[in-house]
Amino acid sequence: MKSIFLFVGLLTITLSIQAQNCKQCMVIAEQSQNRIIIIDAANSEIVWEWKAANSNVKPKDVKWFNTPSDAKVVYNSQYVLMNASGGGVALIRIADKKTVFYAYAGGNTHSAELLPDGNIVTASSTDNYLMLFKTDTVNYPEVYKKKIYITFGHNVVWDKQRNRLWSAGLDTLIAFKYNYDCEHPDLIEDAVYPIPGKDSHDLFPVYGSGTQLWFTNENNVYQFDVITKKFVQAEVIQQDIKSISNGPKGYPTIIVKPKEQWWTDEVLDAAGKRVAGQAGWKIYKARWVLPNDFGYPKNQQLKLCK
């Protein structure tokens, strides 16, 4: 009987995250308590929370997850992929909050992405590199990893249609080929494009486009078309935008713009109007909980490197 109740409880949690209890959910990197939260945008109520200190992360490794810097839903909204400026990257199952994989990237980690075989890549700004990980859910955090140099690495986005990894740094946007070697993943630089301005920050798929990426730098917000290779300035508030995310009709484009240093207590829309937030929060990035058809197959399930 206990197992039945446990199953029902986990199922209820999963359904709540899959927009049953909130029509529009956001996943947020929230630094005041070193946590990832999922909120109901209608009332800013927290419907899910993960802290490394309260998880199966080893006590000696909890510091890796200080100042979380990004989070996104993956694997059909059943998992969260997160990273932190403390150097950690983690894949967390939403249903029971189990950290199924984590490792150390270091270098002020700003972004993480899934690769097609289940491996993970991160971007680190301070020491100028991408880090590739074999996603070994048995032997983590001591797993195979490899550094790929990129100046001022802040972002990574997989493009499933073109089989490329996009990453923008100090003054260029680079397309990488992946070697599809599960045991020894590697990236090969394929093409380099100049970016407008300098100091890139966010790079994230434009929902529903299939060919465009949101791109932010220190002064502006653009949409980059991966076919034409052109940047077009977006009709949203500009300057020092940490993250941007949009959705289908009825979903406002959401933006994180710092109020103090690098954080804020609210999420804004394209015009700068408050959408969600709470006093005392230190929000670094916010994303809608929505499928990412630019990077992942529909109904994608957990895939491990084999």
CSV table of C-alpha atoms in Angstrom, one decimal:
chain,number,residue,atom,x,y,z
A,1,MET,CA,0.0,0.0,0.0
A,2,LYS,CA,2.9,2.4,0.8
A,3,SER,CA,4.3,1.9,-2.6
A,4,ILE,CA,1.0,2.7,-4.2
A,5,PHE,CA,0.8,6.0,-2.3
A,6,LEU,CA,4.4,6.8,-3.2
A,7,PHE,CA,3.6,6.2,-6.9
A,8,VAL,CA,0.5,8.4,-6.8
A,9,GLY,CA,2.4,11.1,-5.0
A,10,LEU,CA,5.2,11.1,-7.6
A,11,LEU,CA,2.7,11.1,-10.4
A,12,THR,CA,0.9,14.1,-8.9
A,13,ILE,CA,4.1,16.0,-8.6
A,14,THR,CA,5.0,15.2,-12.2
A,15,LEU,CA,1.6,16.3,-13.5
A,16,SER,CA,1.7,19.5,-11.6
A,17,ILE,CA,5.0,20.4,-13.3
A,18,GLN,CA,3.5,19.5,-16.7
A,19,ALA,CA,1.2,22.5,-16.4
A,20,GLN,CA,-1.7,20.8,-14.7
A,21,ASN,CA,-1.6,23.0,-11.6
A,22,CYS,CA,-0.2,26.0,-13.4
A,23,LYS,CA,-1.1,27.0,-16.9
A,24,GLN,CA,2.2,28.9,-17.3
A,25,CYS,CA,5.2,27.7,-15.4
A,26,MET,CA,8.6,29.2,-15.2
A,27,VAL,CA,11.9,27.6,-14.2
A,28,ILE,CA,14.2,30.0,-12.4
A,29,ALA,CA,17.8,30.1,-11.2
A,30,GLU,CA,17.3,31.8,-7.8
A,31,GLN,CA,20.4,32.7,-5.9
A,32,SER,CA,19.2,34.0,-2.5
A,33,GLN,CA,18.8,30.4,-1.4
A,34,ASN,CA,21.0,28.7,-4.0
A,35,ARG,CA,18.1,26.9,-5.5
A,36,ILE,CA,16.2,26.1,-8.7
A,37,ILE,CA,12.5,26.8,-8.5
A,38,ILE,CA,9.5,26.3,-10.8
A,39,ILE,CA,6.7,28.8,-10.2
A,40,ASP,CA,3.2,29.4,-11.4
A,41,ALA,CA,3.5,32.7,-13.3
A,42,ALA,CA,-0.1,33.6,-12.4
A,43,ASN,CA,0.7,34.1,-8.7
A,44,SER,CA,4.5,33.5,-8.4
A,45,GLU,CA,3.8,30.5,-6.2
A,46,ILE,CA,6.6,28.0,-5.9
A,47,VAL,CA,5.4,24.6,-7.1
A,48,TRP,CA,8.8,22.8,-7.1
A,49,GLU,CA,12.2,23.5,-5.5
A,50,TRP,CA,15.6,21.9,-5.6
A,51,LYS,CA,18.6,22.7,-3.4
A,52,ALA,CA,21.9,20.8,-3.6
A,53,ALA,CA,22.1,20.8,0.2
A,54,ASN,CA,18.8,19.0,0.5
A,55,SER,CA,19.5,16.5,-2.3
A,56,ASN,CA,21.7,13.4,-2.8
A,57,VAL,CA,24.7,15.7,-3.8
A,58,LYS,CA,27.6,14.7,-1.6
A,59,PRO,CA,28.1,17.3,1.3
A,60,LYS,CA,31.6,18.1,0.1
A,61,ASP,CA,30.3,19.0,-3.4
A,62,VAL,CA,27.3,21.2,-2.4
A,63,LYS,CA,29.4,24.3,-2.8
A,64,TRP,CA,29.6,23.6,-6.5
A,65,PHE,CA,26.0,24.6,-6.7
A,66,ASN,CA,26.3,28.1,-5.1
A,67,THR,CA,24.8,30.9,-7.2
A,68,PRO,CA,22.9,28.9,-9.7
A,69,SER,CA,23.2,30.6,-13.1
A,70,ASP,CA,20.8,28.7,-15.5
A,71,ALA,CA,18.1,26.1,-15.6
A,72,LYS,CA,16.0,24.6,-18.3
A,73,VAL,CA,13.5,21.7,-18.6
A,74,VAL,CA,14.6,18.7,-20.7
A,75,TYR,CA,13.4,15.2,-21.5
A,76,ASN,CA,9.8,16.0,-22.1
A,77,SER,CA,9.7,18.3,-19.0
A,78,GLN,CA,10.5,15.4,-16.7
A,79,TYR,CA,14.0,16.7,-15.8
A,80,VAL,CA,15.8,20.0,-15.1
A,81,LEU,CA,19.3,20.6,-16.4
A,82,MET,CA,21.0,23.3,-14.3
A,83,ASN,CA,24.4,24.8,-13.7
A,84,ALA,CA,25.9,27.2,-11.2
A,85,SER,CA,28.6,29.8,-11.0
A,86,GLY,CA,30.1,27.6,-8.3
A,87,GLY,CA,31.1,25.3,-11.1
A,88,GLY,CA,28.5,22.5,-10.8
A,89,VAL,CA,26.2,21.0,-13.5
A,90,ALA,CA,23.3,18.7,-12.6
A,91,LEU,CA,20.5,16.7,-14.2
A,92,ILE,CA,17.6,16.5,-11.8
A,93,ARG,CA,14.5,14.3,-12.0
A,94,ILE,CA,11.5,16.5,-11.3
A,95,ALA,CA,9.2,13.8,-9.9
A,96,ASP,CA,11.4,12.9,-6.8
A,97,LYS,CA,14.1,15.7,-7.0
A,98,LYS,CA,16.8,13.1,-7.4
A,99,THR,CA,20.0,14.3,-8.9
A,100,VAL,CA,20.7,11.6,-11.4
A,101,PHE,CA,23.9,13.1,-12.6
A,102,TYR,CA,26.2,15.9,-11.5
A,103,ALA,CA,29.8,17.0,-12.1
A,104,TYR,CA,32.2,19.9,-11.8
A,105,ALA,CA,32.9,22.2,-14.7
A,106,GLY,CA,34.4,25.2,-12.9
A,107,GLY,CA,35.3,28.5,-14.3
A,108,ASN,CA,32.0,30.3,-13.5
A,109,THR,CA,29.7,28.0,-15.3
A,110,HIS,CA,26.9,29.9,-17.1
A,111,SER,CA,25.1,27.4,-19.3
A,112,ALA,CA,24.5,23.7,-20.0
A,113,GLU,CA,23.1,21.7,-22.8
A,114,LEU,CA,22.2,18.1,-23.7
A,115,LEU,CA,23.9,16.5,-26.6
A,116,PRO,CA,22.0,13.9,-28.8
A,117,ASP,CA,23.6,10.8,-27.1
A,118,GLY,CA,22.8,12.1,-23.6
A,119,ASN,CA,26.2,13.6,-22.9
A,120,ILE,CA,26.3,17.2,-21.5
A,121,VAL,CA,28.3,20.3,-22.4
A,122,THR,CA,28.7,23.5,-20.4
A,123,ALA,CA,30.1,27.0,-20.9
A,124,SER,CA,32.4,28.7,-18.4
A,125,SER,CA,33.1,32.4,-18.7
A,126,THR,CA,36.0,33.0,-16.3
A,127,ASP,CA,38.5,30.5,-17.7
A,128,ASN,CA,37.2,30.6,-21.3
A,129,TYR,CA,36.0,27.1,-22.2
A,130,LEU,CA,33.3,24.7,-22.9
A,131,MET,CA,33.4,21.4,-20.9
A,132,LEU,CA,32.2,18.1,-22.3
A,133,PHE,CA,31.0,15.4,-20.0
A,134,LYS,CA,30.2,11.7,-20.4
A,135,THR,CA,26.9,11.4,-18.6
A,136,ASP,CA,27.7,8.4,-16.5
A,137,THR,CA,25.0,8.1,-13.9
A,138,VAL,CA,26.9,5.4,-11.9
A,139,ASN,CA,30.4,6.8,-11.5
A,140,TYR,CA,29.6,10.6,-11.3
A,141,PRO,CA,31.0,13.1,-10.4
A,142,GLU,CA,34.3,11.5,-11.5
A,143,VAL,CA,33.6,11.1,-15.2
A,144,TYR,CA,35.4,11.7,-18.5
A,145,LYS,CA,35.4,15.4,-19.4
A,146,LYS,CA,37.2,17.6,-22.0
A,147,LYS,CA,37.8,21.3,-22.3
A,148,ILE,CA,37.2,23.2,-25.6
A,149,TYR,CA,38.6,26.7,-25.7
A,150,ILE,CA,36.2,29.6,-26.3
A,151,THR,CA,36.8,33.2,-25.1
A,152,PHE,CA,34.2,34.4,-22.6
A,153,GLY,CA,32.0,31.3,-22.8
A,154,HIS,CA,28.5,32.1,-21.7
A,155,ASN,CA,26.1,29.8,-23.5
A,156,VAL,CA,25.5,26.5,-25.4
A,157,VAL,CA,22.5,25.5,-27.6
A,158,TRP,CA,22.1,22.3,-29.6
A,159,ASP,CA,20.6,22.5,-33.0
A,160,LYS,CA,19.0,19.2,-33.9
A,161,GLN,CA,18.2,20.0,-37.6
A,162,ARG,CA,21.7,21.1,-38.5
A,163,ASN,CA,23.6,18.8,-36.0
A,164,ARG,CA,25.5,21.7,-34.6
A,165,LEU,CA,26.3,23.2,-31.2
A,166,TRP,CA,26.0,27.0,-31.1
A,167,SER,CA,28.0,29.0,-28.6
A,168,ALA,CA,28.7,32.7,-28.4
A,169,GLY,CA,31.7,34.3,-26.6
A,170,LEU,CA,33.4,37.6,-26.5
A,171,ASP,CA,33.0,38.7,-30.1
A,172,THR,CA,32.0,35.7,-32.1
A,173,LEU,CA,29.3,33.0,-32.5
A,174,ILE,CA,30.7,29.6,-33.2
A,175,ALA,CA,29.1,26.5,-34.7
A,176,PHE,CA,30.7,23.2,-33.6
A,177,LYS,CA,30.3,19.7,-35.0
A,178,TYR,CA,29.9,16.9,-32.4
A,179,ASN,CA,32.0,13.7,-32.8
A,180,TYR,CA,29.2,11.5,-31.4
A,181,ASP,CA,31.8,9.5,-29.5
A,182,CYS,CA,29.9,8.5,-26.3
A,183,GLU,CA,33.0,7.6,-24.3
A,184,HIS,CA,35.2,10.5,-25.5
A,185,PRO,CA,33.0,13.3,-26.6
A,186,ASP,CA,34.6,16.1,-28.6
A,187,LEU,CA,33.7,19.3,-30.5
A,188,ILE,CA,35.2,20.5,-33.8
A,189,GLU,CA,34.9,24.1,-34.8
A,190,ASP,CA,32.9,24.3,-38.0
A,191,ALA,CA,32.1,28.0,-38.6
A,192,VAL,CA,32.7,31.4,-36.9
A,193,TYR,CA,30.4,34.5,-37.2
A,194,PRO,CA,31.1,38.0,-35.8
A,195,ILE,CA,28.5,39.2,-33.3
A,196,PRO,CA,27.2,42.7,-33.0
A,197,GLY,CA,28.9,44.4,-30.1
A,198,LYS,CA,30.8,42.3,-27.6
A,199,ASP,CA,30.4,40.3,-24.4
A,200,SER,CA,27.7,37.8,-25.3
A,201,HIS,CA,25.4,36.5,-22.6
A,202,ASP,CA,22.2,34.6,-23.3
A,203,LEU,CA,21.6,32.3,-26.3
A,204,PHE,CA,18.3,30.4,-26.4
A,205,PRO,CA,15.9,29.1,-29.0
A,206,VAL,CA,13.0,31.3,-30.2
A,207,TYR,CA,10.0,29.3,-29.4
A,208,GLY,CA,8.1,28.1,-32.5
A,209,SER,CA,10.8,29.3,-35.0
A,210,GLY,CA,13.0,26.4,-35.8
A,211,THR,CA,15.7,28.6,-37.2
A,212,GLN,CA,16.1,31.5,-34.8
A,213,LEU,CA,18.0,32.0,-31.5
A,214,TRP,CA,17.6,34.8,-29.0
A,215,PHE,CA,20.9,36.4,-28.4
A,216,THR,CA,21.8,39.0,-25.8
A,217,ASN,CA,25.0,41.0,-25.1
A,218,GLU,CA,25.9,43.9,-22.9
A,219,ASN,CA,23.8,46.4,-24.8
A,220,ASN,CA,21.2,44.7,-26.9
A,221,VAL,CA,18.9,41.8,-27.6
A,222,TYR,CA,18.8,40.2,-31.1
A,223,GLN,CA,17.4,37.3,-33.0
A,224,PHE,CA,19.9,35.3,-34.9
A,225,ASP,CA,18.8,33.3,-37.9
A,226,VAL,CA,20.9,30.1,-38.3
A,227,ILE,CA,20.0,29.9,-42.0
A,228,THR,CA,20.7,33.5,-43.1
A,229,LYS,CA,23.3,34.1,-40.4
A,230,LYS,CA,21.9,37.5,-39.7
A,231,PHE,CA,21.3,39.3,-36.4
A,232,VAL,CA,18.1,41.4,-36.2
A,233,GLN,CA,17.5,43.6,-33.1
A,234,ALA,CA,14.5,42.4,-31.2
A,235,GLU,CA,11.6,44.6,-30.2
A,236,VAL,CA,12.1,44.2,-26.5
A,237,ILE,CA,13.7,46.1,-23.7
A,238,GLN,CA,17.5,46.3,-24.2
A,239,GLN,CA,20.8,46.4,-22.3
A,240,ASP,CA,22.2,44.0,-19.7
A,241,ILE,CA,19.6,41.2,-20.3
A,242,LYS,CA,20.6,38.0,-18.5
A,243,SER,CA,17.9,35.8,-20.1
A,244,ILE,CA,15.0,35.8,-22.5
A,245,SER,CA,12.4,33.2,-23.3
A,246,ASN,CA,9.1,33.2,-25.3
A,247,GLY,CA,6.3,30.8,-25.9
A,248,PRO,CA,3.1,30.3,-27.9
A,249,LYS,CA,0.2,32.7,-28.1
A,250,GLY,CA,-0.8,33.9,-24.6
A,251,TYR,CA,2.8,33.6,-23.2
A,252,PRO,CA,4.5,36.9,-22.8
A,253,THR,CA,8.2,37.1,-23.8
A,254,ILE,CA,10.0,37.0,-20.4
A,255,ILE,CA,13.2,38.9,-19.6
A,256,VAL,CA,15.5,39.0,-16.6
A,257,LYS,CA,17.2,42.4,-16.2
A,258,PRO,CA,19.2,43.0,-13.1
A,259,LYS,CA,18.2,45.6,-10.5
A,260,GLU,CA,21.2,45.1,-8.2
A,261,GLN,CA,24.6,43.9,-9.4
A,262,TRP,CA,23.6,40.8,-11.5
A,263,TRP,CA,20.2,39.8,-10.0
A,264,THR,CA,16.6,41.0,-9.7
A,265,ASP,CA,13.5,40.0,-7.7
A,266,GLU,CA,11.2,40.1,-10.7
A,267,VAL,CA,10.7,38.7,-14.2
A,268,LEU,CA,9.6,41.3,-16.9
A,269,ASP,CA,7.8,41.2,-20.2
A,270,ALA,CA,9.1,42.6,-23.5
A,271,ALA,CA,8.0,46.1,-22.6
A,272,GLY,CA,9.5,46.0,-19.1
A,273,LYS,CA,6.3,45.3,-17.2
A,274,ARG,CA,6.4,42.9,-14.2
A,275,VAL,CA,5.2,39.4,-14.9
A,276,ALA,CA,6.3,37.5,-11.8
A,277,GLY,CA,8.6,37.6,-8.8
A,278,GLN,CA,8.8,38.0,-5.0
A,279,ALA,CA,10.6,40.4,-2.7
A,280,GLY,CA,13.9,38.9,-1.6
A,281,TRP,CA,14.5,36.7,-4.6
A,282,LYS,CA,17.8,37.0,-6.5
A,283,ILE,CA,16.8,35.8,-10.0
A,284,TYR,CA,19.5,35.3,-12.5
A,285,LYS,CA,17.7,33.6,-15.4
A,286,ALA,CA,14.1,32.5,-16.0
A,287,ARG,CA,12.7,30.2,-18.8
A,288,TRP,CA,9.2,29.1,-19.7
A,289,VAL,CA,8.5,25.4,-19.0
A,290,LEU,CA,7.9,24.5,-22.6
A,291,PRO,CA,9.2,21.9,-25.2
A,292,ASN,CA,12.4,22.9,-27.0
A,293,ASP,CA,11.7,21.7,-30.5
A,294,PHE,CA,14.9,23.5,-31.8
A,295,GLY,CA,17.2,21.2,-29.8
A,296,TYR,CA,15.3,18.0,-28.8
A,297,PRO,CA,13.1,15.4,-30.4
A,298,LYS,CA,9.4,15.4,-29.4
A,299,ASN,CA,8.6,13.4,-26.3
A,300,GLN,CA,12.3,12.8,-25.7
A,301,GLN,CA,13.0,10.4,-22.8
A,302,LEU,CA,16.1,10.1,-20.6
A,303,LYS,CA,19.1,9.0,-22.7
A,304,LEU,CA,22.3,7.8,-21.2
A,305,CYS,CA,25.7,7.5,-22.9
A,306,LYS,CA,26.2,3.8,-23.9
